[in-house]
mmCIF file of N, CA and C in Angstrom:
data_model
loop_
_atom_site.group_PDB
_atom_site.id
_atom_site.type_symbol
_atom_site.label_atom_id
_atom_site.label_comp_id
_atom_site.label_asym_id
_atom_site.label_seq_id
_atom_site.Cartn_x
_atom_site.Cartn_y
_atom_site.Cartn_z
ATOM 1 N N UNK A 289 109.082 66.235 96.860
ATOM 2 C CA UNK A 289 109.170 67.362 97.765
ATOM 3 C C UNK A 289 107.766 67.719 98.259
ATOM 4 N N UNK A 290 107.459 68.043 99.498
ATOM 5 C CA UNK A 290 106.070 68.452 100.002
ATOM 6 C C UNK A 290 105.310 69.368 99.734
ATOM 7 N N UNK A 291 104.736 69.713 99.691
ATOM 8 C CA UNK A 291 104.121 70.937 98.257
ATOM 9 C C UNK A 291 103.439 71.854 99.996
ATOM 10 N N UNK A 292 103.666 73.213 99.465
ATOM 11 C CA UNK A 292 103.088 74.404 100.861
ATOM 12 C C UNK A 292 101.675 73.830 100.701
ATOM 13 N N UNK A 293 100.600 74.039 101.738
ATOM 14 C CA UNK A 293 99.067 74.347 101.655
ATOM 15 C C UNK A 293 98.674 74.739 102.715
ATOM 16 N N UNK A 294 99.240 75.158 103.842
ATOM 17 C CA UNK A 294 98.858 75.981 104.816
ATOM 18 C C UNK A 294 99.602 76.861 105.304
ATOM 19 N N UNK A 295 98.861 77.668 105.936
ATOM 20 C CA UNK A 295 98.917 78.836 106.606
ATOM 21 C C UNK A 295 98.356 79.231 108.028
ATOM 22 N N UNK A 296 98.994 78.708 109.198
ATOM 23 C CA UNK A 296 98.277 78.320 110.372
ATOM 24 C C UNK A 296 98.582 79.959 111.298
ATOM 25 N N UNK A 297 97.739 80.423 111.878
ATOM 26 C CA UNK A 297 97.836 80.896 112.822
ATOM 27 C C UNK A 297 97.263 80.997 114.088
ATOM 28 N N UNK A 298 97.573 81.330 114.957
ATOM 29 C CA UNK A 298 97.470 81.202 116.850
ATOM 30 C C UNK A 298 96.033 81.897 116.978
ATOM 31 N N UNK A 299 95.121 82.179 117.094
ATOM 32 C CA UNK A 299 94.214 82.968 117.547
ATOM 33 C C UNK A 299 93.568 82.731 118.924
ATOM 34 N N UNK A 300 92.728 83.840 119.476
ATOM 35 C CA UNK A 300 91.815 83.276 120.585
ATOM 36 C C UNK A 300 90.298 82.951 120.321
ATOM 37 N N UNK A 301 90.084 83.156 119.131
ATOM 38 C CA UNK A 301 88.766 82.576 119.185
ATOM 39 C C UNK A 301 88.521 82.399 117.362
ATOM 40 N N UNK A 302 88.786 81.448 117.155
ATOM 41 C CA UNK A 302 88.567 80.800 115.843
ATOM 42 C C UNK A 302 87.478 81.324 114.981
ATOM 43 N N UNK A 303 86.472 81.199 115.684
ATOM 44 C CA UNK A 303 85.508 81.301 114.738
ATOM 45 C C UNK A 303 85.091 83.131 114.328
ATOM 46 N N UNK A 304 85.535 83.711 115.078
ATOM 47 C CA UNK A 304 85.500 85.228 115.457
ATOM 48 C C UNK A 304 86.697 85.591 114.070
ATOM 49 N N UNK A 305 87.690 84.918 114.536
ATOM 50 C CA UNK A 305 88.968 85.758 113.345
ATOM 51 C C UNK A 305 88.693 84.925 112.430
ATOM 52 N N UNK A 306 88.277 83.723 112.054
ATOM 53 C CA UNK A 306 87.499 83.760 110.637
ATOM 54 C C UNK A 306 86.438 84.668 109.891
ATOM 55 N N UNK A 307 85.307 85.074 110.767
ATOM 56 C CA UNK A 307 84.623 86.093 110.175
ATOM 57 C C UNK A 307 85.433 87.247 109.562
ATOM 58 N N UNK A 308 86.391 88.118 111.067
ATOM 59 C CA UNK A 308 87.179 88.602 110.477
ATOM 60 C C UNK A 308 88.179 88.499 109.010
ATOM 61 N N UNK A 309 89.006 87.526 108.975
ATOM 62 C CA UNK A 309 89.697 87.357 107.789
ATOM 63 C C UNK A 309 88.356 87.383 106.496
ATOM 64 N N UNK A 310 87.504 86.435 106.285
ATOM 65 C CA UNK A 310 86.462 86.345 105.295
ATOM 66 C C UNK A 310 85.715 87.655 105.066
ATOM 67 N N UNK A 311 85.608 88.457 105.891
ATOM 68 C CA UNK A 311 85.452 90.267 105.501
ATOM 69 C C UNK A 311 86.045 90.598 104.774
ATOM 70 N N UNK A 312 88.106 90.707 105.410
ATOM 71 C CA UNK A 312 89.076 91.251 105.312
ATOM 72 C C UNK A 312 89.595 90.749 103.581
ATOM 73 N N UNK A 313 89.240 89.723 103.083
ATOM 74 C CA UNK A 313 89.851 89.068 102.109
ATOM 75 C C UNK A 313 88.744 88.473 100.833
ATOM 76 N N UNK A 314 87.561 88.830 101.428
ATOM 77 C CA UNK A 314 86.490 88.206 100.488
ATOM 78 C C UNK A 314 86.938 86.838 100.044
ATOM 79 N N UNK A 315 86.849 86.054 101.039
ATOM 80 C CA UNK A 315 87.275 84.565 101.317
ATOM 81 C C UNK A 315 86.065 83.915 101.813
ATOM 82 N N UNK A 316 85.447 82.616 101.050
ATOM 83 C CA UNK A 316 84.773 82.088 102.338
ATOM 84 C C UNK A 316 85.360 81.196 103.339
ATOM 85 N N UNK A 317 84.476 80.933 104.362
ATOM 86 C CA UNK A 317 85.219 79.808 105.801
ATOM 87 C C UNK A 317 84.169 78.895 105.223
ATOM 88 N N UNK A 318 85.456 77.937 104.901
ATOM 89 C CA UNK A 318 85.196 75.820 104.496
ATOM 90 C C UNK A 318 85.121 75.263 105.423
ATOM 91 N N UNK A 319 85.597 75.404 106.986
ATOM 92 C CA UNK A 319 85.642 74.731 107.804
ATOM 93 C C UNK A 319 85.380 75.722 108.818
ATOM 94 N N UNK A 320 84.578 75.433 109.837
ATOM 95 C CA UNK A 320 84.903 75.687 111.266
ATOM 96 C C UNK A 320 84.295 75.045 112.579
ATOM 97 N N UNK A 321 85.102 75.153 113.543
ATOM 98 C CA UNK A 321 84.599 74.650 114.646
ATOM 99 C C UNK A 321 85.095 75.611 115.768
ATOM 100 N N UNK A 322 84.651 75.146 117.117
ATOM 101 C CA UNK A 322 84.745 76.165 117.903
ATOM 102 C C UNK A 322 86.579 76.451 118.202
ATOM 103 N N UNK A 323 87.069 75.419 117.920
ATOM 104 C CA UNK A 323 88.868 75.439 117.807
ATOM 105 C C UNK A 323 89.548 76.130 116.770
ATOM 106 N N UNK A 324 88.948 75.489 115.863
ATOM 107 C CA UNK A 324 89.794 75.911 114.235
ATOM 108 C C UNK A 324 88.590 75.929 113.340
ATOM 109 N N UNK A 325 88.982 76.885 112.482
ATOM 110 C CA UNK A 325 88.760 77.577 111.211
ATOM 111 C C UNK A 325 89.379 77.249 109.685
ATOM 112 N N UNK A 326 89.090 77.331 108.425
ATOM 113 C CA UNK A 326 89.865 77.157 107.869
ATOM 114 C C UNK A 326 89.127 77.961 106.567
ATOM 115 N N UNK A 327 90.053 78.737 105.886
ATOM 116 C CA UNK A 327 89.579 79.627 104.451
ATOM 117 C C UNK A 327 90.757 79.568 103.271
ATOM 118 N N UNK A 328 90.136 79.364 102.187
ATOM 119 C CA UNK A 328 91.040 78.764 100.984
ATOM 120 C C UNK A 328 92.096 80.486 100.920
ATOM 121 N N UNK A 329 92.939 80.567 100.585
ATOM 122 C CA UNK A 329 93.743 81.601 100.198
ATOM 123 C C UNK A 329 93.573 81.800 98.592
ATOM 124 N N UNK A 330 94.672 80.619 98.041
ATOM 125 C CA UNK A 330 94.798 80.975 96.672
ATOM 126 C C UNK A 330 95.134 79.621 96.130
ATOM 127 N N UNK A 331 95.119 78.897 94.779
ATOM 128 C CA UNK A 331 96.054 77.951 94.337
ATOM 129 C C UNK A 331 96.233 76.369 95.428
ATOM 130 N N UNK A 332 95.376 76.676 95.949
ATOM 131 C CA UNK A 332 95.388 75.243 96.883
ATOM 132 C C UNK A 332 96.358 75.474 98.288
ATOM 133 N N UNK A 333 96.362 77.208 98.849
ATOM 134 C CA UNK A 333 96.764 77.287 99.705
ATOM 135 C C UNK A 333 95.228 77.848 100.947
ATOM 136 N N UNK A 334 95.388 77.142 102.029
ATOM 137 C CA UNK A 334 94.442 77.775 102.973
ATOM 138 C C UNK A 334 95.025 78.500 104.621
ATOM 139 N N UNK A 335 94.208 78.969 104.784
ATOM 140 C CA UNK A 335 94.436 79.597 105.834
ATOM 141 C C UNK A 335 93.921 79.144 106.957
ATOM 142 N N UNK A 336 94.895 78.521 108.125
ATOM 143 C CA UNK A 336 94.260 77.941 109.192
ATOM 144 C C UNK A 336 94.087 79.217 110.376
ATOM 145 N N UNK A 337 93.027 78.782 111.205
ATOM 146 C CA UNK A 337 93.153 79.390 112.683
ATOM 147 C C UNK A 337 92.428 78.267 113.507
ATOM 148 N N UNK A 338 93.959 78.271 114.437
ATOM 149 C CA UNK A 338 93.630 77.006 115.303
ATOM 150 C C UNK A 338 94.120 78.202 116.407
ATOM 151 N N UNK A 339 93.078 77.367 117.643
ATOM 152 C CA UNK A 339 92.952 78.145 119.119
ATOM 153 C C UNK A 339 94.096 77.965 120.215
ATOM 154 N N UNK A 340 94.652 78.891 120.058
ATOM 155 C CA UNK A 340 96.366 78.874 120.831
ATOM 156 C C UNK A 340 95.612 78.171 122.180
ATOM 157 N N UNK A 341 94.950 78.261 122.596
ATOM 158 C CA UNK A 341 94.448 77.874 123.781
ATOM 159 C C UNK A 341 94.657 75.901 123.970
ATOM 160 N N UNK A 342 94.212 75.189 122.966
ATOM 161 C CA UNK A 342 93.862 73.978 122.322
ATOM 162 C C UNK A 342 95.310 73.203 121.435
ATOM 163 N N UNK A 343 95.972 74.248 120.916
ATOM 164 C CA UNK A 343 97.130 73.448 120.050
ATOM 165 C C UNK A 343 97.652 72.406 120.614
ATOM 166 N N UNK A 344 97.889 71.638 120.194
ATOM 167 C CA UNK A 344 99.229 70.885 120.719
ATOM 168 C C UNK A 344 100.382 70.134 119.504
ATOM 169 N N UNK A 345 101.601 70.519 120.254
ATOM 170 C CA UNK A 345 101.752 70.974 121.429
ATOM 171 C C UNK A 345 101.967 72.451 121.438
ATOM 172 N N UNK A 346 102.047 72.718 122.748
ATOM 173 C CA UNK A 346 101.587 74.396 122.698
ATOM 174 C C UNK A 346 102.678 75.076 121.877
ATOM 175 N N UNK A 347 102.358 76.336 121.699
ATOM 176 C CA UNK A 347 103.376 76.998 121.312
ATOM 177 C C UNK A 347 103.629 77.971 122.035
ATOM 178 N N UNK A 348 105.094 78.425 121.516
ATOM 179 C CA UNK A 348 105.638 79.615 122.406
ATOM 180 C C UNK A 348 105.869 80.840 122.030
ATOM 181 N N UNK A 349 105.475 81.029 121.036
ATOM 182 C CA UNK A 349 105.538 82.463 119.963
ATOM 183 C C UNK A 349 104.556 83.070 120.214
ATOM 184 N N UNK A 350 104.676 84.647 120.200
ATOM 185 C CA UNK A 350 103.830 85.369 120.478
ATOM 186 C C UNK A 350 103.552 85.646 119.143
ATOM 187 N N UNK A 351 102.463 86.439 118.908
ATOM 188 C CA UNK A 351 101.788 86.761 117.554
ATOM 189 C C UNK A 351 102.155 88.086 117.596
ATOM 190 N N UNK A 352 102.605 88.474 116.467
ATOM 191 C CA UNK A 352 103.117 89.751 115.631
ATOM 192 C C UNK A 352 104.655 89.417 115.604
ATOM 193 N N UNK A 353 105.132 88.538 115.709
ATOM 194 C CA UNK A 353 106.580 87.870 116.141
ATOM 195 C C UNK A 353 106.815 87.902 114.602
ATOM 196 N N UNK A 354 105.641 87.365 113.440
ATOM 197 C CA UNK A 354 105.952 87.286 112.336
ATOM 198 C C UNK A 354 104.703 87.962 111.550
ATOM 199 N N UNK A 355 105.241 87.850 110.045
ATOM 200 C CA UNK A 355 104.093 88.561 108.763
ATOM 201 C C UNK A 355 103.287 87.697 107.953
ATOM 202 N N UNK A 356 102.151 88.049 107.871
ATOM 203 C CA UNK A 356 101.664 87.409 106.907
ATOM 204 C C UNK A 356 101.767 88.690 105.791
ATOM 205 N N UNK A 357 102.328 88.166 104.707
ATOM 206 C CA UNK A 357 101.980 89.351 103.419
ATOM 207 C C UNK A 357 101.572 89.170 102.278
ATOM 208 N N UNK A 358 100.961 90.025 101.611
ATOM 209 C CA UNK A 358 100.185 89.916 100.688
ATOM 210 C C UNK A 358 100.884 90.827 99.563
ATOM 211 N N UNK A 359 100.827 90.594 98.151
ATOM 212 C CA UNK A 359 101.779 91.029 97.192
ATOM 213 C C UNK A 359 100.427 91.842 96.498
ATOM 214 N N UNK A 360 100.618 93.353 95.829
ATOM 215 C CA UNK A 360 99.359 93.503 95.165
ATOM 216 C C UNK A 360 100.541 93.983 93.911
ATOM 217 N N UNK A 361 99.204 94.498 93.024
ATOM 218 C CA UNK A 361 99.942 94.891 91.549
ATOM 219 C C UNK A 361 100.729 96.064 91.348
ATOM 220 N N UNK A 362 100.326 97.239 92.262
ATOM 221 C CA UNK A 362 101.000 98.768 92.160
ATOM 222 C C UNK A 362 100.741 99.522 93.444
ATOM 223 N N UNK A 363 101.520 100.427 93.295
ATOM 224 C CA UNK A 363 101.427 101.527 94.615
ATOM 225 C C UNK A 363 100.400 101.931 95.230
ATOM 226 N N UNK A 364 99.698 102.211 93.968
ATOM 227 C CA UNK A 364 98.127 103.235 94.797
ATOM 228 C C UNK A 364 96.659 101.725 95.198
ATOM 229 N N UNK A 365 97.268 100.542 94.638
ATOM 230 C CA UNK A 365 96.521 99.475 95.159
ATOM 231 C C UNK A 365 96.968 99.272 96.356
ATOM 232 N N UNK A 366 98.131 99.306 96.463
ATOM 233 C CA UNK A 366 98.388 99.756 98.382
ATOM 234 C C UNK A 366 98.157 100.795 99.173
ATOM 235 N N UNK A 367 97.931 101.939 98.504
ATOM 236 C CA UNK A 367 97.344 103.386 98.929
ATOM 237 C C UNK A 367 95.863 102.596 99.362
ATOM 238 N N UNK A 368 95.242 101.920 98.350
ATOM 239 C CA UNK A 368 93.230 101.450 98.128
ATOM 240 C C UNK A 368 93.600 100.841 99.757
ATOM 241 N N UNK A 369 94.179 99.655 99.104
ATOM 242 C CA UNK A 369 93.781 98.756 100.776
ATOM 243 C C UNK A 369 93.737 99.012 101.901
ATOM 244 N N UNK A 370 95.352 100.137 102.200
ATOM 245 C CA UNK A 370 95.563 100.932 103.208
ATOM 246 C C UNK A 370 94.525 101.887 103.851
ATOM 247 N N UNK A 371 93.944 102.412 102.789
ATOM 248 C CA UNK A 371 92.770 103.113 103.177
ATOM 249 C C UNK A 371 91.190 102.567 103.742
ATOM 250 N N UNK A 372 91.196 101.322 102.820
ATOM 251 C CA UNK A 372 90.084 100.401 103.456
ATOM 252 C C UNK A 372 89.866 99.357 104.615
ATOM 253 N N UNK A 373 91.428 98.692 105.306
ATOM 254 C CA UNK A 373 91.744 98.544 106.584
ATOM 255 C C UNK A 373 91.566 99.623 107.284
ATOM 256 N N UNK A 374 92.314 100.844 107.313
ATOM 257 C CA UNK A 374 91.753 101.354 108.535
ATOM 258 C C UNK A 374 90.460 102.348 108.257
ATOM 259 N N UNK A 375 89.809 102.347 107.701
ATOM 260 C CA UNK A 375 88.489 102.828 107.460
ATOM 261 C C UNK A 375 88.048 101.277 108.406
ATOM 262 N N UNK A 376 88.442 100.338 108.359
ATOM 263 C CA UNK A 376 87.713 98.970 109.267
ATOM 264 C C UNK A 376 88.061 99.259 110.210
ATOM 265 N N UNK A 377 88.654 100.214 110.927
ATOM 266 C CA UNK A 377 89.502 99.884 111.758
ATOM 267 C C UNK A 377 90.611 99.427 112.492
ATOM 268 N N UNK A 378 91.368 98.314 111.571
ATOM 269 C CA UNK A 378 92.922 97.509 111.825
ATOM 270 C C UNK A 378 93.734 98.358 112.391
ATOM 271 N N UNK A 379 94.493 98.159 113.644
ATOM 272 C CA UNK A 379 95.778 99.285 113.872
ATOM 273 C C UNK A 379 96.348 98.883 112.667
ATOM 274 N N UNK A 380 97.067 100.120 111.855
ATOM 275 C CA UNK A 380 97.991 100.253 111.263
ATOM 276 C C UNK A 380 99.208 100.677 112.008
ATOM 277 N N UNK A 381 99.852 99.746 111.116
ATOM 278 C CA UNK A 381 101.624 99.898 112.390
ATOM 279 C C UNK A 381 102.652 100.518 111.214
ATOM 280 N N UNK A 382 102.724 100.805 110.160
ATOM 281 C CA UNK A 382 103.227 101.474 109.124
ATOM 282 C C UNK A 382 102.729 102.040 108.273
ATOM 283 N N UNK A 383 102.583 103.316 108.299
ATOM 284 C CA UNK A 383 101.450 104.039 106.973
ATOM 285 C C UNK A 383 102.263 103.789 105.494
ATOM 286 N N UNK A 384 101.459 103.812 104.341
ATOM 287 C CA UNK A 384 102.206 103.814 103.634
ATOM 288 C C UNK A 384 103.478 104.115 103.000
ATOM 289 N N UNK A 385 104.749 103.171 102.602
ATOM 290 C CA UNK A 385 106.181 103.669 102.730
ATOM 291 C C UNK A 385 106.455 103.053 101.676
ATOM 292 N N UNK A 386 107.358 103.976 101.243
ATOM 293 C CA UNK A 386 108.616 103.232 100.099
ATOM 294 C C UNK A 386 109.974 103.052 101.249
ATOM 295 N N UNK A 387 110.105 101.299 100.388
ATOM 296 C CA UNK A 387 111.191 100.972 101.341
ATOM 297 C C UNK A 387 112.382 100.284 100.165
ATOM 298 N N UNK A 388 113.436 99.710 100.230
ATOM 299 C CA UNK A 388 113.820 98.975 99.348
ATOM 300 C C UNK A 388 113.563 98.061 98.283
ATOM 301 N N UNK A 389 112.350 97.422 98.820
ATOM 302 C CA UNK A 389 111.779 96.478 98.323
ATOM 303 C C UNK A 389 110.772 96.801 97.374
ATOM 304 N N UNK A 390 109.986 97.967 98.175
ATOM 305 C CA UNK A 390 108.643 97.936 97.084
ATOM 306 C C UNK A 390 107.683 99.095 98.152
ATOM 307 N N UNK A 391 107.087 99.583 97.140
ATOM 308 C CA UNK A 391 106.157 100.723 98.405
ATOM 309 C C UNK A 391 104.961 99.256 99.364
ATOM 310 N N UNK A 392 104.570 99.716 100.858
ATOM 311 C CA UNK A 392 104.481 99.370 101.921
ATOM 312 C C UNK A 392 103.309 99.384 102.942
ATOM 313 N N UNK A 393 102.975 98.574 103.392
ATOM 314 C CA UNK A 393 102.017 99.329 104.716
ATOM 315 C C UNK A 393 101.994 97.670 105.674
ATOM 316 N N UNK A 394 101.826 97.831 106.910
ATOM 317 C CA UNK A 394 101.647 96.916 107.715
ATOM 318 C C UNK A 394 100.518 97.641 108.907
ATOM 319 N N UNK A 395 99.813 96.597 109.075
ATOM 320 C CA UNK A 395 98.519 96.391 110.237
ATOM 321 C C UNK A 395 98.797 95.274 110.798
ATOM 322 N N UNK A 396 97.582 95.553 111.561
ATOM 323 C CA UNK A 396 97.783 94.337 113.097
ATOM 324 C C UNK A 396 96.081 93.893 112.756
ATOM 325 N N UNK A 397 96.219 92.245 113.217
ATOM 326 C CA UNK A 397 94.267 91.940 113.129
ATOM 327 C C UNK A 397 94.238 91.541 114.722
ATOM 328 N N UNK A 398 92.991 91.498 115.425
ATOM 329 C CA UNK A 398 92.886 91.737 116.193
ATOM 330 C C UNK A 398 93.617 90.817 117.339
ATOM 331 N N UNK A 399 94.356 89.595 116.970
ATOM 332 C CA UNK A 399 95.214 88.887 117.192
ATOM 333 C C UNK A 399 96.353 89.293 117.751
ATOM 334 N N UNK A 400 96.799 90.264 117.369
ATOM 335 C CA UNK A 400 98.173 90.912 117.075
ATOM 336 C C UNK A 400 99.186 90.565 115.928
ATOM 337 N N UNK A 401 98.368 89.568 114.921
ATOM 338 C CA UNK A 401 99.055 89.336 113.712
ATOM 339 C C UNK A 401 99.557 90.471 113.109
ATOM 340 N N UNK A 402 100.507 90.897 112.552
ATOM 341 C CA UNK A 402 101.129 91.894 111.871
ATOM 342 C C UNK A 402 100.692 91.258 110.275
ATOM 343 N N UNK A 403 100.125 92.248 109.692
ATOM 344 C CA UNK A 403 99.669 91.756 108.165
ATOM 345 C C UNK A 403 99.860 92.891 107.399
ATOM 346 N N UNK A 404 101.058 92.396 106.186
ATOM 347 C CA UNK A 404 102.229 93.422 105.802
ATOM 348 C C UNK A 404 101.268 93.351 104.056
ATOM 349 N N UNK A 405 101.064 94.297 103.241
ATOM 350 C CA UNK A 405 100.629 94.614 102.142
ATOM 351 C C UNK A 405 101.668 95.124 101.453
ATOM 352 N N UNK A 406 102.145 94.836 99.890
ATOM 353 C CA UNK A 406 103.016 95.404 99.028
ATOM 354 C C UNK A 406 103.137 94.979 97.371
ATOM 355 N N UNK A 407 103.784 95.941 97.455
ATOM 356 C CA UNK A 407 104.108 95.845 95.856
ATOM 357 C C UNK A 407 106.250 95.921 95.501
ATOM 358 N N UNK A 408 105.968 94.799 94.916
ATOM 359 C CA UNK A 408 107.753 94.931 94.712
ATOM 360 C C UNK A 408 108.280 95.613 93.753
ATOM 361 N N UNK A 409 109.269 96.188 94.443
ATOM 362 C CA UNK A 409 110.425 97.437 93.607
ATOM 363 C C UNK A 409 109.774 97.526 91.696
ATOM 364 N N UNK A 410 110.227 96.424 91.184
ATOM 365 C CA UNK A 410 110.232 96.413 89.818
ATOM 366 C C UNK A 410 108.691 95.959 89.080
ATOM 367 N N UNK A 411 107.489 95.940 90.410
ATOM 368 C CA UNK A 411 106.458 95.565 89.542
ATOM 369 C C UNK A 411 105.723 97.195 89.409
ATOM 370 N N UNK A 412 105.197 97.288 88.519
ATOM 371 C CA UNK A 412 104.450 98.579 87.710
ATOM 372 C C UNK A 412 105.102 100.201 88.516
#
């Protein structure tokens, strides 16, 4: 079976939303060029940004269409982050929420990626 290791997304300028993300995540950038970018995530997963401009073949999805999310340990570690995105600035598109799943928050990077933060129902 093919094992996950990426994480590609559309950007307009590669090397720009790498800085960004490597702020955002205390990640370094392993790769870049003026097209694509690339920063390790976790466990042998990385994070691509390749230049919607350059892909092929193109794509047709707009960005915020989907989530990237990130799982943390408890509530008020989503209260921390929430507070330290938009202290950066990120639109936030959901302030912190309890939802079914798990308390909540979603932002936008300057992409229009929607980047969803949480903690699930039954962890702490």
């Amino acid at each position: 079976m093919p094992e996950f290791s990426f994480l590609i997304l559309y950007v307009d300028n590669p090397p720009a939303s790498a800085a960004f993300y490597a702020d955002l995540l205390g990640r370094p950038i392993i790769d870049q060029s003026p097209t694509f970018a690339m920063l390790p995530l976790r466990d042998g997963v990385m994070l691509g940004l390749w230049s919607r401009h350059t892909i092929e073949p193109a794509a047709a999805g707009a960005a915020g269409s989907s989530e990237v999310a990130f799982t943390v340990g408890d509530a008020g570690e989503v209260e921390r982050i929430h507070d330290d995105w938009k202290a950066r600035g990120l639109p936030i598109l959901q302030a912190p929420t309890r939802m079914d799943f798990g308390t909540t928050f979603v932002a936008r990077d300057p992409d229009g990626h929607r980047l969803r933060v949480f903690v699930p129902q039954d962890a702490g």
